[in-house]
Structure formats: structure tokens, C-alpha cells
XYZ file of C-alpha atoms in Angstrom:
460
model
C 0.067 -0.498 -0.614
C 1.221 3.163 -0.917
C 1.494 5.965 1.586
C 4.157 8.718 1.409
C 4.144 11.873 4.180
C 5.916 15.059 3.078
C 5.365 16.797 6.099
C 1.091 17.632 7.910
C 0.187 17.679 4.490
C -3.434 18.681 4.567
C -6.187 16.640 2.835
C -8.021 18.379 -0.221
C -10.832 17.500 -1.855
C -9.112 19.402 -5.039
C -5.978 21.709 -6.102
C -5.444 23.617 -8.976
C -2.591 24.471 -9.318
C -1.254 26.760 -13.107
C 1.706 26.518 -13.889
C 2.322 29.615 -15.436
C 4.985 29.312 -18.184
C 6.040 31.573 -21.144
C 8.298 30.597 -24.010
C 11.711 32.672 -25.853
C 10.332 31.672 -29.101
C 7.118 34.650 -29.811
C 6.922 33.435 -33.664
C 4.894 30.556 -32.548
C 0.882 30.364 -33.703
C -0.630 30.168 -29.824
C -3.333 27.401 -28.609
C -7.341 28.659 -30.239
C -9.109 24.840 -29.539
C -9.303 23.121 -26.061
C -7.379 20.971 -24.129
C -3.260 19.977 -25.232
C -3.720 22.416 -27.871
C -2.757 24.929 -29.593
C 1.143 24.320 -29.376
C 2.925 23.518 -32.231
C 6.789 22.805 -31.978
C 7.841 25.983 -34.927
C 12.379 24.240 -34.684
C 13.173 28.370 -33.070
C 16.200 28.183 -31.645
C 16.874 28.005 -28.041
C 18.112 30.470 -25.680
C 20.141 30.346 -22.870
C 19.701 28.364 -20.557
C 16.778 26.086 -22.103
C 19.137 23.192 -23.975
C 17.787 21.262 -21.410
C 14.456 21.421 -23.102
C 15.240 21.621 -27.066
C 13.947 18.412 -27.380
C 10.535 19.076 -25.697
C 10.078 21.298 -29.226
C 7.442 24.948 -28.325
C 4.418 25.187 -26.965
C 3.446 28.215 -27.011
C -0.486 29.566 -26.002
C -0.403 25.283 -24.877
C -2.394 24.478 -21.967
C -2.658 20.440 -20.806
C -3.555 19.238 -17.472
C -1.957 16.772 -14.540
C -4.424 14.846 -12.109
C -3.642 12.747 -9.765
C -3.358 12.459 -5.606
C -0.176 14.304 -4.748
C -1.543 17.365 -2.278
C -0.337 19.959 -0.007
C 3.230 20.357 -0.199
C 3.995 18.197 -2.583
C 1.663 19.024 -4.939
C 4.133 22.897 -4.909
C 7.198 20.972 -5.377
C 5.647 19.834 -8.159
C 4.715 22.648 -9.721
C 8.040 23.746 -9.177
C 9.515 20.788 -10.479
C 7.970 22.255 -13.855
C 8.348 25.564 -14.212
C 11.902 25.864 -15.661
C 10.235 22.692 -17.941
C 7.153 25.340 -18.574
C 9.562 28.625 -19.735
C 11.285 26.987 -22.171
C 8.556 25.123 -23.894
C 5.086 28.069 -23.382
C 3.097 25.825 -22.462
C 0.498 26.294 -19.922
C 0.382 23.474 -17.218
C -3.228 23.104 -15.022
C -2.337 20.474 -12.031
C -4.564 19.348 -10.636
C -5.119 16.470 -7.134
C -7.448 14.647 -6.162
C -8.028 12.760 -2.106
C -10.992 10.453 -5.014
C -8.950 10.511 -7.562
C -9.817 6.363 -8.309
C -13.334 7.338 -7.983
C -12.701 10.440 -9.278
C -10.815 8.756 -12.523
C -13.402 6.701 -14.101
C -15.863 9.424 -13.550
C -13.952 11.818 -15.348
C -13.645 9.366 -18.645
C -17.253 8.219 -18.971
C -18.115 11.331 -18.966
C -15.538 12.427 -21.494
C -13.734 14.783 -19.158
C -9.875 12.904 -19.349
C -6.929 14.608 -17.416
C -4.350 14.899 -20.440
C -2.370 12.682 -18.209
C -2.814 11.018 -14.384
C 0.181 10.743 -12.355
C -0.880 6.726 -11.716
C -0.329 5.975 -8.214
C -0.262 2.074 -8.372
C 0.143 -0.629 -11.620
C -3.196 -2.734 -10.776
C -5.304 0.950 -10.783
C -3.401 1.207 -14.544
C -4.687 -1.445 -15.512
C -7.730 -0.994 -14.521
C -7.658 2.736 -15.775
C -6.320 0.793 -19.278
C -9.117 -0.948 -19.064
C -11.698 1.724 -20.306
C -9.872 2.440 -23.775
C -9.287 5.953 -22.766
C -5.547 5.050 -22.080
C -3.136 5.947 -24.869
C -0.042 3.689 -25.320
C 3.601 5.767 -24.559
C 4.773 7.773 -27.129
C 8.255 6.880 -28.776
C 9.931 9.387 -26.550
C 8.792 8.081 -23.423
C 9.674 4.259 -24.588
C 13.022 6.160 -24.822
C 12.793 7.800 -21.731
C 12.206 4.347 -19.664
C 14.390 1.752 -21.941
C 17.649 4.054 -21.537
C 16.567 5.576 -17.399
C 15.228 2.720 -15.548
C 14.958 -1.196 -15.210
C 13.045 -3.842 -16.501
C 10.345 -4.181 -13.878
C 9.972 -0.614 -13.448
C 8.720 -0.504 -17.556
C 6.615 -4.007 -16.773
C 4.377 -1.917 -14.419
C 3.661 0.192 -16.897
C 2.698 -2.497 -19.863
C -0.501 -3.093 -19.246
C -0.809 -7.025 -21.673
C 2.332 -6.250 -23.561
C 1.495 -2.294 -24.318
C 3.525 -0.376 -22.865
C 1.877 3.206 -21.683
C 2.982 4.969 -18.110
C 7.217 5.500 -17.169
C 7.361 5.416 -13.673
C 7.946 8.771 -11.638
C 9.142 8.765 -7.780
C 9.494 6.409 -5.868
C 9.605 5.103 -1.987
C 11.411 1.930 -0.137
C 9.438 -0.673 2.043
C 10.863 -2.350 4.469
C 13.780 -0.250 6.197
C 13.339 -1.245 10.572
C 14.140 2.457 12.168
C 16.164 2.001 15.382
C 18.682 4.813 18.018
C 22.214 4.459 16.518
C 23.402 5.942 20.287
C 21.156 2.945 22.162
C 23.164 0.292 19.555
C 26.228 1.921 20.618
C 25.330 1.882 24.093
C 23.844 -1.109 24.198
C 26.921 -3.162 21.950
C 24.214 -4.045 19.422
C 25.009 -4.970 15.736
C 23.456 -3.416 13.494
C 22.038 -7.662 12.139
C 22.274 -9.005 8.473
C 20.125 -12.167 8.138
C 16.667 -12.475 9.019
C 17.650 -15.124 12.470
C 20.484 -12.560 13.468
C 17.584 -9.981 14.180
C 15.293 -12.345 15.963
C 18.157 -13.224 18.200
C 18.539 -9.468 18.066
C 15.192 -8.821 19.103
C 15.496 -12.147 21.845
C 17.979 -9.977 23.542
C 16.663 -6.966 23.603
C 13.728 -8.122 25.654
C 16.167 -9.577 27.710
C 18.298 -6.790 28.784
C 15.134 -5.003 29.210
C 14.642 -0.807 29.148
C 14.623 1.737 31.649
C 10.783 2.133 31.196
C 8.611 -0.612 32.473
C 6.487 -0.846 29.732
C 9.990 -1.274 27.311
C 9.928 -3.684 23.732
C 12.290 -4.667 20.905
C 9.592 -3.668 19.226
C 6.470 -0.452 18.298
C 4.113 -1.459 15.480
C 1.064 0.408 14.321
C -1.297 -0.548 12.224
C -4.271 2.570 12.432
C -4.799 4.523 9.279
C -8.325 5.098 9.115
C -10.070 2.649 6.626
C -7.438 2.280 5.483
C -6.147 -0.029 8.144
C -3.411 -3.364 7.835
C -1.851 -1.646 4.896
C 1.575 -1.465 7.725
C 0.884 -4.780 8.426
C 0.673 -6.477 4.624
C 4.471 -4.363 4.105
C 5.644 -7.048 6.198
C 4.307 -9.728 4.892
C 5.053 -9.351 1.493
C 9.068 -8.756 2.454
C 9.061 -11.404 3.850
C 7.646 -13.623 1.178
C 9.874 -11.546 -1.391
C 12.813 -13.107 1.572
C 12.167 -16.638 2.499
C 11.050 -17.551 -1.386
C 11.756 -14.765 -3.830
C 10.518 -12.991 -6.343
C 8.970 -15.820 -8.644
C 6.349 -17.334 -6.151
C 5.922 -12.963 -5.567
C 4.742 -12.822 -8.765
C 3.312 -15.882 -8.722
C 1.256 -14.517 -5.043
C 0.632 -11.248 -6.778
C -0.819 -12.892 -9.799
C -3.233 -14.936 -7.087
C -1.345 -18.388 -8.642
C -0.005 -18.679 -4.795
C -2.864 -18.946 -2.824
C -2.426 -17.831 1.154
C -2.918 -20.628 2.324
C 0.553 -22.518 0.486
C 2.590 -23.658 2.680
C 4.460 -20.329 1.252
C 2.875 -17.282 2.469
C 2.178 -19.358 6.401
C 5.277 -19.452 6.454
C 5.099 -15.916 5.927
C 2.653 -15.361 7.858
C 3.880 -17.349 10.519
C 7.428 -15.151 10.707
C 6.140 -11.960 11.729
C 3.302 -13.768 13.930
C 7.147 -14.599 15.825
C 7.281 -10.992 16.517
C 4.045 -9.628 16.246
C 2.040 -11.927 19.197
C 4.223 -12.728 21.177
C 3.953 -10.109 24.476
C 7.635 -10.519 25.353
C 8.641 -8.887 22.063
C 5.114 -6.313 21.393
C 4.237 -3.498 21.896
C 6.836 -1.092 23.745
C 5.683 1.759 25.155
C 1.657 1.780 23.911
C 0.289 -2.188 25.200
C 0.513 -5.583 24.274
C 0.019 -7.451 20.919
C -3.626 -6.595 20.615
C -2.258 -2.338 20.563
C -1.080 -3.552 17.564
C -4.705 -2.319 15.612
C -5.513 0.791 17.242
C -1.466 2.457 16.928
C -1.481 4.905 14.183
C 1.396 4.307 12.040
C 2.445 6.972 12.251
C 3.154 7.017 16.158
C 4.725 4.048 17.363
C 7.657 4.633 16.320
C 7.963 7.375 17.763
C 8.160 5.114 21.104
C 12.216 4.718 19.994
C 12.556 8.245 20.885
C 10.674 7.785 24.444
C 13.089 4.363 25.359
C 10.272 2.326 25.485
C 11.792 0.111 22.005
C 14.098 -0.103 19.693
C 13.064 -0.521 16.540
C 10.022 0.093 14.046
C 9.287 -1.519 10.724
C 8.527 1.195 8.094
C 8.921 2.762 5.097
C 11.567 5.300 3.854
C 8.964 7.880 3.858
C 8.497 7.483 7.767
C 11.580 9.945 8.304
C 9.562 12.328 7.512
C 7.335 12.141 10.819
C 11.028 12.245 13.445
C 10.214 15.989 15.491
C 11.373 18.810 14.051
C 15.083 18.840 15.699
C 15.769 14.473 14.861
C 19.159 13.835 13.263
C 17.775 11.465 11.008
C 21.295 9.619 10.219
C 23.992 6.933 10.518
C 26.167 8.397 13.590
C 22.667 10.313 14.501
C 19.180 10.035 16.794
C 17.942 8.018 14.441
C 19.099 5.928 11.347
C 17.554 2.406 9.595
C 18.597 -1.099 8.133
C 16.582 -2.742 5.357
C 14.957 -5.864 6.492
C 17.971 -8.179 6.941
C 17.810 -10.896 3.539
C 17.109 -14.613 4.869
C 20.872 -14.810 4.426
C 23.780 -12.628 4.509
C 24.592 -13.735 0.120
C 21.340 -12.999 -0.786
C 20.836 -10.486 -2.892
C 19.643 -7.476 -1.839
C 15.544 -6.975 -2.557
C 13.367 -4.745 -1.205
C 8.639 -3.498 -2.345
C 8.100 -0.404 -2.475
C 5.587 2.199 -4.188
C 5.291 4.425 -6.692
C 3.289 6.367 -9.573
C 3.195 5.892 -13.716
C 2.293 8.769 -16.141
C -0.372 7.731 -18.466
C -1.154 9.688 -21.535
C -5.538 10.568 -22.186
C -4.422 11.331 -25.978
C -1.691 11.921 -28.506
C -0.993 16.050 -29.025
C 2.283 17.304 -29.022
C 1.998 18.993 -26.100
C 0.692 15.911 -23.416
C 4.041 13.907 -25.820
C 6.501 16.157 -24.594
C 5.199 16.495 -20.762
C 5.174 12.954 -20.256
C 8.640 12.623 -21.626
C 10.025 15.529 -19.216
C 8.439 13.534 -16.167
C 10.479 10.350 -17.479
C 13.629 11.904 -18.434
C 16.401 11.523 -15.622
C 16.416 15.981 -15.920
C 13.295 16.693 -14.714
C 13.836 13.262 -11.393
C 16.940 15.775 -10.548
C 14.602 18.666 -11.031
C 12.409 17.806 -8.365
C 14.491 15.178 -5.582
C 16.400 17.992 -5.263
C 13.495 20.422 -4.419
C 13.159 18.036 -1.539
C 10.403 15.150 0.018
C 11.103 11.571 -3.030
C 13.318 9.633 -4.807
C 12.994 8.179 -7.265
C 14.891 4.745 -9.306
C 15.583 7.007 -12.521
C 18.794 5.628 -13.302
C 19.850 9.129 -14.043
C 19.476 10.108 -10.921
C 22.333 11.785 -9.086
C 21.971 9.945 -4.881
C 23.153 13.735 -3.238
C 20.465 15.504 -5.079
C 18.345 13.199 -2.435
C 17.545 15.750 0.633
C 18.639 13.650 3.177
C 20.705 10.659 3.633
C 17.761 7.381 3.893
C 16.492 9.663 1.003
C 19.950 9.330 -0.247
C 20.988 5.522 0.534
C 17.103 4.484 -0.682
C 18.436 5.595 -3.979
C 20.494 3.649 -4.068
C 18.988 -0.061 -3.472
C 16.979 1.606 -6.060
C 19.360 1.649 -8.982
C 21.934 -1.262 -8.464
C 22.403 -3.180 -11.295
C 21.209 -6.600 -8.003
C 18.454 -5.013 -6.714
C 14.929 -6.762 -6.815
C 12.225 -4.742 -6.620
C 8.623 -4.885 -6.553
C 6.101 -3.158 -6.568
C 3.369 -3.567 -2.879
C 1.273 -6.900 -4.229
C -1.153 -5.308 -2.095
C -1.676 -2.717 -4.937
C -0.862 -4.382 -7.108
C -3.475 -7.755 -6.177
C -7.331 -6.657 -7.061
C -8.927 -4.560 -4.489
C -11.011 -6.701 -3.494
C -8.294 -8.858 -1.987
C -5.116 -6.050 -1.550
C -7.265 -3.077 -0.620
C -9.484 -4.799 1.674
C -9.269 -8.969 3.026
C -5.051 -8.827 2.814
C -5.763 -5.632 5.602
C -8.564 -6.585 7.808
C -7.522 -10.455 7.968
C -4.059 -8.790 9.009
C -5.999 -6.884 11.911
C -7.088 -10.322 13.199
C -4.530 -12.188 13.098
C -2.596 -10.273 15.363
C -5.811 -9.725 17.599
C -5.602 -13.298 17.880
C -7.700 -15.244 14.979
C -6.181 -18.585 13.654
C -4.116 -18.383 10.870
C -6.158 -21.016 8.730
C -8.616 -18.681 9.779
C -6.547 -15.465 8.687
C -5.755 -16.909 4.995
C -8.706 -18.521 4.702
C -10.599 -15.541 4.561
C -7.723 -13.773 2.101
C -7.860 -16.421 -0.194
C -11.931 -16.259 0.131
C -11.899 -12.855 -1.647
C -10.424 -13.050 -4.898
C -12.910 -12.696 -7.385
């Protein structure tokens, strides 16, 4: 499940952010008809400062709508990242964000009011939108960028059937385990490199205890409004990928490996070894039953209170630490990736991201779609802060934090096995419904056989 947190984002139903631009080429004819039209690449001379945008042409007077779920501060940062592109191409980009995107995109398509471009937050949703017949295949320039700057795994997530539709955009890395470097140094703890070492560390921490009577090694929170449970699915996804490999992971996502199979059962049991053990959870918060009622945003903060030592959450959790907290390898808080099963297993991570799909083949639309798939945009956007990307043309040094830099380097690793968040890929009846609710049941005491059968029976 994708959750990216950029500071105190206020939920907004819609935000119209008009990104005004101007072209240096005054010979272009202005647009006279509506959406994503009017722009014409006249082949004018490139002025100083616009060399990186020359391939996108000039589109004086063109207007393009970009539609997505991004809101608040992040929407403003997206706007900022596109300003130079507009200044050099002459087009005007209007970004509209909505927290009802998943519903509204279908309404807009069915009503003949599709946006020019949509930032789709999940491959599963992309498949459903493509199923409307309104999305057009990615143009040649976008294909070229994706082939140059993205891995085959990422390209596959933007492909439906045999047609490539949507280039990846931003990304997140799941499966970080947040901890206090100071506590580790003082207690002599080592960062584990295997799952067995992680369990040994957990056992040691439980035996050592803490200054507070409520101390437990782990702090876990699943509460997330109507999406309560998704942090638990992230645990299972990390374990399935590490214990059983990418092929089994893909079969599971496709419904070809049952939730009741020995493989998935083993992954739930491994998570249960931590989450169901009252000696291991829930530091400062209660017994295992408190996991469901604890907000995921709040759970990890117990590390700062000394009532727990470890918290499993994605790279975007960095934004949750209070102002003044130093997030660095030698700082107040840092993170290691959920360990592999064996020390020599290849790096394997789960994560999330967005994809940019087009609803027409107008030249301005294609120009903006190509720009958003480029290394130029990736570097500009990441330099502004708060996000990362798996674009291999991105300089990790442009990330706004050490954890962002580390996440980019992991995503760009030639040998890194990346798999998209499974609950985002599964049918909604499973991924964003039964999987969420049943893992809440699991940590609340429902027998595992019942939990797994309930999820499996939800497949449409």
C-alpha cells in the first residue's frame, strides 16, 4: 500500500495549480482549441538556459492538465519542478490533485472529460484505467527514456498486456527498520544482516529490557483510518520476497500461489513470531492487541521515548520524526533494511511509485509525458526535496536526506530485486480489503488458518 508522507500534508479535495510558462520563441502560433492543444513545435532557436528542454519543442499557448493524488506541500513541489520546462516550452501546465482520484478518474473518463495526463499511484489501478480504453500507448520518446533510465521491472509495471503505457515517476522503498544508533552503540548491539540475527537481536533486547517498565523491542502500529492494516501487509510482503524469492512473489500477486500455501503461511508465521509475542511488542503502547489501534505515524516515535528499539516502516517515515531529530547513521535515528534470510542473498526490496499515463496523443501532452520520464525532471524534482526516484539518471546526492540517498542507491543497484507493493497489485477485493482486515484479525488473536482462508476466499 502506498503511503508517502511529506510533512503535515493537509487533505484537499482538489487543488488547481496553474503553472504559467513563457516561451522564448515569439513566432509560435497560440492555441485556439481546448485541452492539450494549440502548441506547435516550431523548431525555433534554443535560448540560453533552455538547452536541456530543446528536445521538447515549443508549444506557445498550449495548455495541459496533469491530474493525480498528490496534494499539499508535495503538489507545490511538483509545480516547482515543472516551471523551467514551462518557461522553455511555452506551455501552461495545470495540476489538479484529488484525494478521490481512484473514483473520479473513472467518472471523468466515462463523462468524456479525461485529463491530458494522470499520475496513477498503483499498477493495479493503471490496469483498470487502461481497461476503459481511454489511455493511449506511451510515445516513442517516453519509451526511449524508460529503456535508458529505468529497470525492466519498473517498465513492466507500466505495461498492460503487451503494451507499454505509463512511465514510472517517483518511488519509495519499503521495509526499513528504524532504530537509535546511540542506543545500539551504548548497548553493543550490531545491525543484523540475516533474519535469524534480527530475531536473536530481538531476543537479546527483550532480555536486556529498558529503563521504562513498558519497554519491548518492537513498536508497531496498523491504524490508518479506512486503510488500517496496510503496515502489516508490508511486513508480509517483505517476508514473502526474502523467504521465497521474486518468482513466488509474482505468483502470489497473480493469485497463482494461494494465501493458504505453505510459503505464505511461513511468512505470516515469521511475522507472528514478533507481532504475537507479548515479550517483543508493543513497547510503550500495550500488548499485541494494541497494534491495530496504534496509528502507524505514532508507533515508531516510541524509540525516542526509550520504550522500544525497532520500528518497521518505509523510507517516507523519515518525515514523522519531530523537528530537531537528526536522521543519519551517526544521528538520533537511522534505519537498516529488513535483513535477507541468508547473508549472501541478493538485495531484495519492496516499494511503491507512480506512473504517468496519457489520454491523448497531442504533441504538448507527449512532450510533458516525456519530460516527466526523463533524468532531467528526476534530478530537478528530487533536488527540491521530500521524494526519491528509481530513475538511474538521478544523482543520489540530490536527495534531501541520507535515508533518501541510501534508498536511491538501493533502487539503482544493478543487482537489486525490486517488487512493487503486493497489496497494490492484487485485486481491490484482496489487496485493499481482505488482506488489510485479516491481518488486523491476525494480530488480534484470530487463528492463522482462519486468517489465510478469509483472504484467499476474497479473490474475485
